[in-house]
C-alpha positions as MATLAB code, in Angstrom:
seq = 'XXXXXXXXXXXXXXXXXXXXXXXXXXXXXXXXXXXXXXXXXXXXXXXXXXXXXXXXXXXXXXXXXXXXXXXXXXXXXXXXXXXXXXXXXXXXXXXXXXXXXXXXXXXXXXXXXXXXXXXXXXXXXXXXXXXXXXXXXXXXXXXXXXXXXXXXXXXXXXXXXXXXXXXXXXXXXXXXXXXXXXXXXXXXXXXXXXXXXXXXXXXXXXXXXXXXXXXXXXXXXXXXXXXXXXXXXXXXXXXXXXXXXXXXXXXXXXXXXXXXXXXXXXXXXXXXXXXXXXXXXXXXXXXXXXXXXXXXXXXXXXXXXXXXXXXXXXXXXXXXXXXXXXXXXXXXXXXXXXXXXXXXXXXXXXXXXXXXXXXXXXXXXXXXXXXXXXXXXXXXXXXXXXXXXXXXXXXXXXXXXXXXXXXXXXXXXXXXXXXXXXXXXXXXXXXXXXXXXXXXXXXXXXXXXXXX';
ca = [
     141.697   45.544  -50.121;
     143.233   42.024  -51.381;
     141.560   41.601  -55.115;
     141.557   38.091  -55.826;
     141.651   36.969  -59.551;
     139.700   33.538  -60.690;
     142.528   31.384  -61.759;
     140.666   27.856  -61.326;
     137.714   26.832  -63.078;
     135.483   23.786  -61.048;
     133.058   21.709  -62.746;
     130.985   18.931  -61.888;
     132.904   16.210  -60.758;
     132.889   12.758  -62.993;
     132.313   10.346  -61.047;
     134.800   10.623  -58.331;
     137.226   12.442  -59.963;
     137.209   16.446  -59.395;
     136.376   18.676  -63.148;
     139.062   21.349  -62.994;
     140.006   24.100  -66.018;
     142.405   26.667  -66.204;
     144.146   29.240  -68.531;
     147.561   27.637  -68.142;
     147.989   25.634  -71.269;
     150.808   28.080  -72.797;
     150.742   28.976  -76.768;
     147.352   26.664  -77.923;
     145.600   27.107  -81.460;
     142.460   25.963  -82.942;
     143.886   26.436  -86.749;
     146.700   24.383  -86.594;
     144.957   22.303  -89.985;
     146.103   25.815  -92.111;
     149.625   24.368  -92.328;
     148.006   22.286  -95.291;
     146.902   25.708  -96.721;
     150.617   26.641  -96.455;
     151.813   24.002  -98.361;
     149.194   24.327 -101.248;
     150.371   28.126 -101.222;
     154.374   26.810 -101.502;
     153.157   24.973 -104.183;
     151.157   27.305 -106.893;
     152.920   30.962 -105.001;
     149.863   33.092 -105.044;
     150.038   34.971 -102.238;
     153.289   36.278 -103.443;
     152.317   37.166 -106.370;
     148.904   38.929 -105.092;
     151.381   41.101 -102.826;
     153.147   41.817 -105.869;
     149.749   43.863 -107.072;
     149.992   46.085 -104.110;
     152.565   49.232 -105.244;
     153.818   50.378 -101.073;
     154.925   53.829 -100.976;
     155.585   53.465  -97.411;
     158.936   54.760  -95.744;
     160.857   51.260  -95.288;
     162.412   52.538  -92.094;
     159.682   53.141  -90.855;
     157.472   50.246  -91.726;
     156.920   47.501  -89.365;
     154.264   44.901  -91.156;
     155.154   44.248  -94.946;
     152.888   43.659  -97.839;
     153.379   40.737  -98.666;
     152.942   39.748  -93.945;
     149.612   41.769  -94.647;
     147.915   40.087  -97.656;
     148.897   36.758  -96.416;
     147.746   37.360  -92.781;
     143.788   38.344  -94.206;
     143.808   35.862  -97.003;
     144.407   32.920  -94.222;
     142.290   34.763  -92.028;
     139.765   34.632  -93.871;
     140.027   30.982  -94.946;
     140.254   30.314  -91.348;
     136.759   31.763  -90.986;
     137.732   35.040  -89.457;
     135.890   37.572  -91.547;
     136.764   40.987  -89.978;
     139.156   42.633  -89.454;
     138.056   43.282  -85.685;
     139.336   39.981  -84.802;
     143.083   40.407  -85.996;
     143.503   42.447  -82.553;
     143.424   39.315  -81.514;
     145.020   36.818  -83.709;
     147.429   39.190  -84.225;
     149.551   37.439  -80.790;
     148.726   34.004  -82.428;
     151.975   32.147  -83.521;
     150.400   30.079  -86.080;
     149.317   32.943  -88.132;
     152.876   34.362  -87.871;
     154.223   31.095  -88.974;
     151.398   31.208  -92.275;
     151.796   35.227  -92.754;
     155.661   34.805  -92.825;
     156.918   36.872  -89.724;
     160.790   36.097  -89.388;
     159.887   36.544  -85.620;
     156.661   34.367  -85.135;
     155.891   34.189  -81.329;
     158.182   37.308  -80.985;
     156.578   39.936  -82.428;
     152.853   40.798  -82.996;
     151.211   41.141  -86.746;
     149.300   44.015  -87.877;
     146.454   45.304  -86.301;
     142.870   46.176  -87.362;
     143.962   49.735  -88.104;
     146.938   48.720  -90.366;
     144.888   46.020  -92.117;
     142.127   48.671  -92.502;
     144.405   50.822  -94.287;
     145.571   48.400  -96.789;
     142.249   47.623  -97.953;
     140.955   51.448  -97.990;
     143.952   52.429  -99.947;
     143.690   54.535 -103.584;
     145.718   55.348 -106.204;
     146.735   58.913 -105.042;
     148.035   58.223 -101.558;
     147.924   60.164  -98.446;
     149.487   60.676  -95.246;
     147.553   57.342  -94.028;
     146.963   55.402  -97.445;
     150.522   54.910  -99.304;
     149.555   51.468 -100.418;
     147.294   51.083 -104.020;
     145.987   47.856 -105.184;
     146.594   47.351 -108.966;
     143.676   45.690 -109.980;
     144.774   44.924 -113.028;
     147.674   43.280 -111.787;
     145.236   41.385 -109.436;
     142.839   40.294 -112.844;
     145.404   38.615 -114.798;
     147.179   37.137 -112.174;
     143.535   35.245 -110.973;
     144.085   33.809 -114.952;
     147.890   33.050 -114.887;
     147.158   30.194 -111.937;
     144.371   29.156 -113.647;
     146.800   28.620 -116.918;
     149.511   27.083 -114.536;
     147.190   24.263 -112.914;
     147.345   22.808 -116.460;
     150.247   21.119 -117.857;
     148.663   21.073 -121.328;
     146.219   22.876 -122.494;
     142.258   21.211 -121.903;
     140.285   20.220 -125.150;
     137.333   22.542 -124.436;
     137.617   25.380 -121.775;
     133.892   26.640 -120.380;
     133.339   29.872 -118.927;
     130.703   30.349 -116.844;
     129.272   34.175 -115.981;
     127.033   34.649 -113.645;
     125.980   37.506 -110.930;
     124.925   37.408 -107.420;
     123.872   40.175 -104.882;
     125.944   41.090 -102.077;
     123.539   43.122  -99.464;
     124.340   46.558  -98.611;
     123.303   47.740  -94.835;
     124.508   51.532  -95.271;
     125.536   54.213  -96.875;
     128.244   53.250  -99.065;
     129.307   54.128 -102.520;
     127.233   53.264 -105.529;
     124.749   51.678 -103.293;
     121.367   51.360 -105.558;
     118.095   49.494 -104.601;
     117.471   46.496 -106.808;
     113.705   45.904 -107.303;
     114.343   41.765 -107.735;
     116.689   40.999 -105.136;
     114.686   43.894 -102.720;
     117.428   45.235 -100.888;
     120.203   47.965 -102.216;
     123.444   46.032 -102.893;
     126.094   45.371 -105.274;
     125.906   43.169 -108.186;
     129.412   41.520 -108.887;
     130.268   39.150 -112.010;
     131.927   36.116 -111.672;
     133.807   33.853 -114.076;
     134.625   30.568 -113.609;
     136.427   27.852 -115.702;
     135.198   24.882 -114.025;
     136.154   25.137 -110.180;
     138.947   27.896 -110.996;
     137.994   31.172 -109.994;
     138.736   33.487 -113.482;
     137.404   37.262 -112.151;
     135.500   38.734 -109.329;
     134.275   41.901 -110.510;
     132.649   44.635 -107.941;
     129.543   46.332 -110.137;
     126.561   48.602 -108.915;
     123.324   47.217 -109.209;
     121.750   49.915 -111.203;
     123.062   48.673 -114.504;
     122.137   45.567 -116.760;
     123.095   42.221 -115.441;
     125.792   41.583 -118.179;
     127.258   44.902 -118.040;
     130.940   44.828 -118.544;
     130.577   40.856 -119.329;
     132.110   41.376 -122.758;
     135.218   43.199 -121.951;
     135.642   40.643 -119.279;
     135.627   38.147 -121.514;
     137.640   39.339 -124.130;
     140.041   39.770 -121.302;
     140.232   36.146 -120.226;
     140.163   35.111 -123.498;
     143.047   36.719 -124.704;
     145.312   35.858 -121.986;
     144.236   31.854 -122.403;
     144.860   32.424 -126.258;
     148.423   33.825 -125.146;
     149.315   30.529 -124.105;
     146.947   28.106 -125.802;
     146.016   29.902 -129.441;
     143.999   27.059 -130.678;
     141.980   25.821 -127.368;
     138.310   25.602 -127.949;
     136.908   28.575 -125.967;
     133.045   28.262 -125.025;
     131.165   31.004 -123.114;
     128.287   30.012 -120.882;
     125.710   31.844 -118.810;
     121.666   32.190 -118.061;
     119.251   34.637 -119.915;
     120.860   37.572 -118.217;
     123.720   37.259 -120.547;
     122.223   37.034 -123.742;
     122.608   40.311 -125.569;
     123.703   41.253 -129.356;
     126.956   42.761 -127.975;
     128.335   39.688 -125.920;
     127.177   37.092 -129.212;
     128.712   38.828 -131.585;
     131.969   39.197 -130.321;
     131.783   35.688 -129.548;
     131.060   34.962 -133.326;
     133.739   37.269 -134.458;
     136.492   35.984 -132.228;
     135.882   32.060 -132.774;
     134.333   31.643 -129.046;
     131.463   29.445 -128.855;
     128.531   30.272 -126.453;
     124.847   28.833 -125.130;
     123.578   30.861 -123.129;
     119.686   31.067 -121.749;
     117.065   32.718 -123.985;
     114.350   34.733 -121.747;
     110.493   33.140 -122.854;
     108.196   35.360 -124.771;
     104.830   34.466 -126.763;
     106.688   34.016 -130.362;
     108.773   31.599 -129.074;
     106.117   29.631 -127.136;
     103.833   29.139 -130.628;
     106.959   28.177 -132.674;
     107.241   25.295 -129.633;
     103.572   24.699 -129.392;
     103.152   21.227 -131.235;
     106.517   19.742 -129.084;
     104.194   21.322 -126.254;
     100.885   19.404 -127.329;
     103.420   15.893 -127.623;
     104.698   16.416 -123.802;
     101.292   16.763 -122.883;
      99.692   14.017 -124.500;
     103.186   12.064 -122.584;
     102.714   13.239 -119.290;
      98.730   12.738 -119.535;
      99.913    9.329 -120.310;
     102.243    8.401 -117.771;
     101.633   10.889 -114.662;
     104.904   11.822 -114.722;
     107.141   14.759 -116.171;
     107.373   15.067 -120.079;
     110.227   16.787 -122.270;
     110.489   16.887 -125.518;
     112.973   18.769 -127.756;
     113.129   21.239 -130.978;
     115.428   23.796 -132.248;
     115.203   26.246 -134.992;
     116.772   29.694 -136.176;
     115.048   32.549 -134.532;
     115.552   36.259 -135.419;
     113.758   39.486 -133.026;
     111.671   41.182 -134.797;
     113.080   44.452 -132.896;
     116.009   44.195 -134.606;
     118.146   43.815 -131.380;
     119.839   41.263 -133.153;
     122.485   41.550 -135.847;
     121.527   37.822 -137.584;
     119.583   34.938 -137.407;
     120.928   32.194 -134.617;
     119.596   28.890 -133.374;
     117.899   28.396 -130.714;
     117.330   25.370 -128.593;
     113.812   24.575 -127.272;
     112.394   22.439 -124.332;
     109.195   22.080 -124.321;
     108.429   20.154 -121.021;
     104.942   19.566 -119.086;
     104.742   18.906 -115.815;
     101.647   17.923 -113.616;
      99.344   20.551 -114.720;
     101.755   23.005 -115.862;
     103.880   23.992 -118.515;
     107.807   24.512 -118.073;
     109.059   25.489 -121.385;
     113.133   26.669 -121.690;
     114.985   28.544 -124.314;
     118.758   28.104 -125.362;
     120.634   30.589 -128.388;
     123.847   28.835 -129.535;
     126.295   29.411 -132.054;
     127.267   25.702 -131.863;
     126.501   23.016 -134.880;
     123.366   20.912 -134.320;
     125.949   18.084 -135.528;
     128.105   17.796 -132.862;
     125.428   19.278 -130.281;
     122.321   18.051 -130.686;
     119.197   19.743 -128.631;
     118.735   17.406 -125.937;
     122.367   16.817 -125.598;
     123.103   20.675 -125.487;
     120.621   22.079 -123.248;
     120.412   18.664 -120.688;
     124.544   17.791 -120.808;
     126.194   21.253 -121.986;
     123.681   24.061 -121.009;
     122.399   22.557 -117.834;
     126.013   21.847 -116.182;
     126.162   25.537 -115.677;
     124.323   25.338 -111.732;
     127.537   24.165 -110.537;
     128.600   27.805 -110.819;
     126.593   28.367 -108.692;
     128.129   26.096 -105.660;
     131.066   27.963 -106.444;
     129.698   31.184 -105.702;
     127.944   29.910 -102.551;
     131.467   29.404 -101.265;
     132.805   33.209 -102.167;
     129.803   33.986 -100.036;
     131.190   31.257  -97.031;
     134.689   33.745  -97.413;
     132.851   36.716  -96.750;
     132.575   38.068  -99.777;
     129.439   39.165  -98.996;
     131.798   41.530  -96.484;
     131.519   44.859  -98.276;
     131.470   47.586  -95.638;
     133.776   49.738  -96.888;
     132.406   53.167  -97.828;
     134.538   53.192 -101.303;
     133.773   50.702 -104.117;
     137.751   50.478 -104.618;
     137.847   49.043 -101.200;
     135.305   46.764 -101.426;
     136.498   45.763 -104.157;
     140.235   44.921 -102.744;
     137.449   43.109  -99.928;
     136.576   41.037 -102.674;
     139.746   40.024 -103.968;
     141.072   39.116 -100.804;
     138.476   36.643 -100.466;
     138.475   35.591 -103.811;
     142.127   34.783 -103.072;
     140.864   32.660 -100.459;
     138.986   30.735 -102.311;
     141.437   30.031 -105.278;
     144.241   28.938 -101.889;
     141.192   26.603 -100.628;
     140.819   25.433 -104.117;
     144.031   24.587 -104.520;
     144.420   22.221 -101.111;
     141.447   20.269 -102.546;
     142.453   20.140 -105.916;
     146.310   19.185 -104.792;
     145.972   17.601 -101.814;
     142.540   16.019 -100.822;
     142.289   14.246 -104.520;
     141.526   10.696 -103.827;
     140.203   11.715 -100.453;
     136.723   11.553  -99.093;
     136.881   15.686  -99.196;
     137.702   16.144 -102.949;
     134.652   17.130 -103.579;
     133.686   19.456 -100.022;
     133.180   23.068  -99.831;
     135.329   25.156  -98.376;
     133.441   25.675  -95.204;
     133.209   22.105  -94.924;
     137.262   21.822  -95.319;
     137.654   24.560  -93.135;
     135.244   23.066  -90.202;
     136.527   19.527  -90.681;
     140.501   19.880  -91.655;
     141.575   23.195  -90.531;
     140.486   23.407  -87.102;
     142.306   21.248  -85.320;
     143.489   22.164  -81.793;
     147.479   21.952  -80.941;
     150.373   23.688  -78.681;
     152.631   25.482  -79.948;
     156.314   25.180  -78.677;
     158.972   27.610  -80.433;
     162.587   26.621  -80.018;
     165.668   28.451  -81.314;
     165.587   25.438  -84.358;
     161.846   24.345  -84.777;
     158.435   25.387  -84.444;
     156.273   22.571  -82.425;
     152.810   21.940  -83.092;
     151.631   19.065  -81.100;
     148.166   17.809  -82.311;
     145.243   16.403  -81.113;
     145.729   12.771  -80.692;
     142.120   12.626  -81.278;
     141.737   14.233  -84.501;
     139.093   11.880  -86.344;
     140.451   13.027  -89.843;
     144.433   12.401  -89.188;
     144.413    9.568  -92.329;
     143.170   12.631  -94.561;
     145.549   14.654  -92.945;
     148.368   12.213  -93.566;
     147.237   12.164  -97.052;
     146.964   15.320  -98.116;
     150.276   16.354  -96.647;
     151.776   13.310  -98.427;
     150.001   14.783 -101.789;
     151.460   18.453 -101.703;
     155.208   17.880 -100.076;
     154.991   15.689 -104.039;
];
């Protein structure tokens, strides 16, 4: 029996013109925007470098996918919005992401699979017969610091870095899994640290340990490779009430590191605040609309939990009916920071962390499947990575653009996917765009800003 195969599409017609679709339009690709994403990698070299971190004991003759083809193909994978690795089965045929990943043979020969890819990322430090590749995570740390370092051709006058934590959801069985009563749901709890937009360390952490657990090795870390290169920048720490603990405060004071960090409320500090508290009353009785007025003063715990006396920064604001009081501790001078100026322009700058961290979460951070923490934690610097290559298009190319300020799903939707054939010659590699592309003047521009 004659088996007939759909090769013709109709639609309705459009007017009276026939609607007809078929599968004949050769080597097409949604992604063809990622070429930008190239050229920002060309010019800071990280995914080079982050192959670099991977030792391969591998048999070279009998290795068909490098590193350095494997990093780079789930790094622009996942800034291309492809989150698992299911889905390289089928990008794994797609020319474009040969072209990005560095295959000598794009079009020619196919990238790694799902299986290949899987055992990169689930790969330890004592290999096996199916795990001969180890990510050196320390390797991976300082090298997240050394771009950071590189994006500046002098050193800043005042470098902040901001800590903070967020819960990535766990939905089985994996390793250190641990129920956390606020967030209500097991997960992990990983820190970040940020120096402004730069992405400074993405550290996996169970969630059945403080919240600034491992912050001040992390720190001392970071600091010591900035000081490396720039021994007298001014270095301030900043983070919420999670953060502020004897250990993490006093290495700050002994190493010349400034900090303000969030002070958790408590009865003692809400009487030495209560006459600022009567004031913003009286003002928002007054005017029917939100009062704030500001204090400081050295504090001490009574517990002893802390090794000295420090200043701490007090708002004491009312609003309609209800008190909203907020606590800084500081080690900076009340002369060059005064209260309202440190907690409203200094302290309060700190939410922008938190956009960042909304967009680790749009990489699929939040991707941690793995059964091993050292896996997930590879997981997470492979979309970290992402990040810091999306980063750097907006920070090199799309200055002065409408997009220097997006997020990186927004430069993803908007400038990356952008549909195009793809012709291969023996001397070039065609991409013919959409003539339609709305954002082609961006386009033009930010190609114009990284070929610089």
């Amino acid at each position: 029996m004659t088996q007939c195969i759909q090769d013709s599409f109709e639609f309705e017609a459009h007017f009276s013109r026939a609607v007809t679709a078929r599968f004949d339009g050769g080597a097409v690709t949604s992604d063809a925007g990622a070429l930008l994403l190239r050229e920002a990698e060309r010019r800071i070299g990280l995914l080079s470098r982050l192959a670099a971190c991977f030792d391969d004991r591998r048999d070279p003759s009998l290795t068909r996918h490098a590193v350095a083809e494997m990093v780079a193909q789930r790094v622009y994978a996942l800034a291309l919005g492809y989150e698992d690795l299911n889905d390289h089965d089928q990008l794994r045929e797609d020319p474009l992401l040969a072209v990005l990943s560095g295959k000598r043979e794009a079009g020619a020969q196919p990238l790694a699979g799902k299986s290949t890819l899987n055992r990169l990322e689930l790969s330890t430090a004592q290999p096996s017969r199916y795990k001969k590749i180890h990510c050196r995570q320390e390797a991976v740390d300082k090298l997240l610091v050394d771009v950071y370092l590189e994006a500046h051709e002098a050193a800043p006058e005042l470098i902040v870095l901001d800590l903070d934590v967020t819960d990535l959801p766990l939905h089985g069985h994996q390793e250190g899994r641990f129920f956390h009563g606020y967030y209500d749901e097991y997960c992990y709890l990983p820190l970040y640290v940020f120096a402004g937009e730069h992405l400074l360390c993405a550290r996996l952490r169970t969630a059945d340990q403080d919240a600034a657990a491992g912050s001040k090795e992390e720190v001392a870390r970071i600091v010591g490779q900035i000081r490396q290169r720039w021994p007298e920048v001014e270095i301030l720490v900043r983070a919420d009430s999670g953060f502020c603990r004897e250990e993490l405060m006093a290495w700050c004071e002994a190493h010349g590191v400034g900090y303000v960090l969030g002070f958790a409320r408590n009865e003692r500090l809400r009487k030495r605040i209560a006459p600022q508290m009567e004031e913003a009353a009286r003002l928002q009785q007054a005017t029917g609309r939100p009062a704030r007025i500001f204090t400081e003063f050295d504090y001490q715990t009574t517990t002893g939990s802390w090794s000295r006396a420090r200043r701490v920064v007090a708002k004491a604001e009312m609003l309609e009916g209800k008190e909203n009081p907020r606590y800084v501790v500081t080690n900076l001078s009340a002369e060059r920071w005064p209260a309202q100026a440190l907690y409203e322009e200094l302290y309060c700058a700190r939410g922008e962390m938190e956009n960042r961290i909304k967009e680790q979460l749009s990489l699929f951070a939040a991707r941690v499947s793995a059964e091993t923490m050292q896996a997930n934690q590879v997981r997470l610097n492979l979309a970290g990575c992402a990040y810091v290559l999306l980063h750097a298009l907006r920070r090199l190319g799309l200055k002065g653009t409408g997009m220097e300020r997006a997020q990186a799903a927004t430069i993803r939707l908007r400038l990356l996917k952008i549909g195009a054939r793809i012709r291969i010659t023996a001397r070039r590699i065609w991409l013919s765009m959409a003539s339609g592309f709305p954002l082609e003047a961006v386009f033009r521009q930010a190609w114009a800003q990284l070929r610089c």
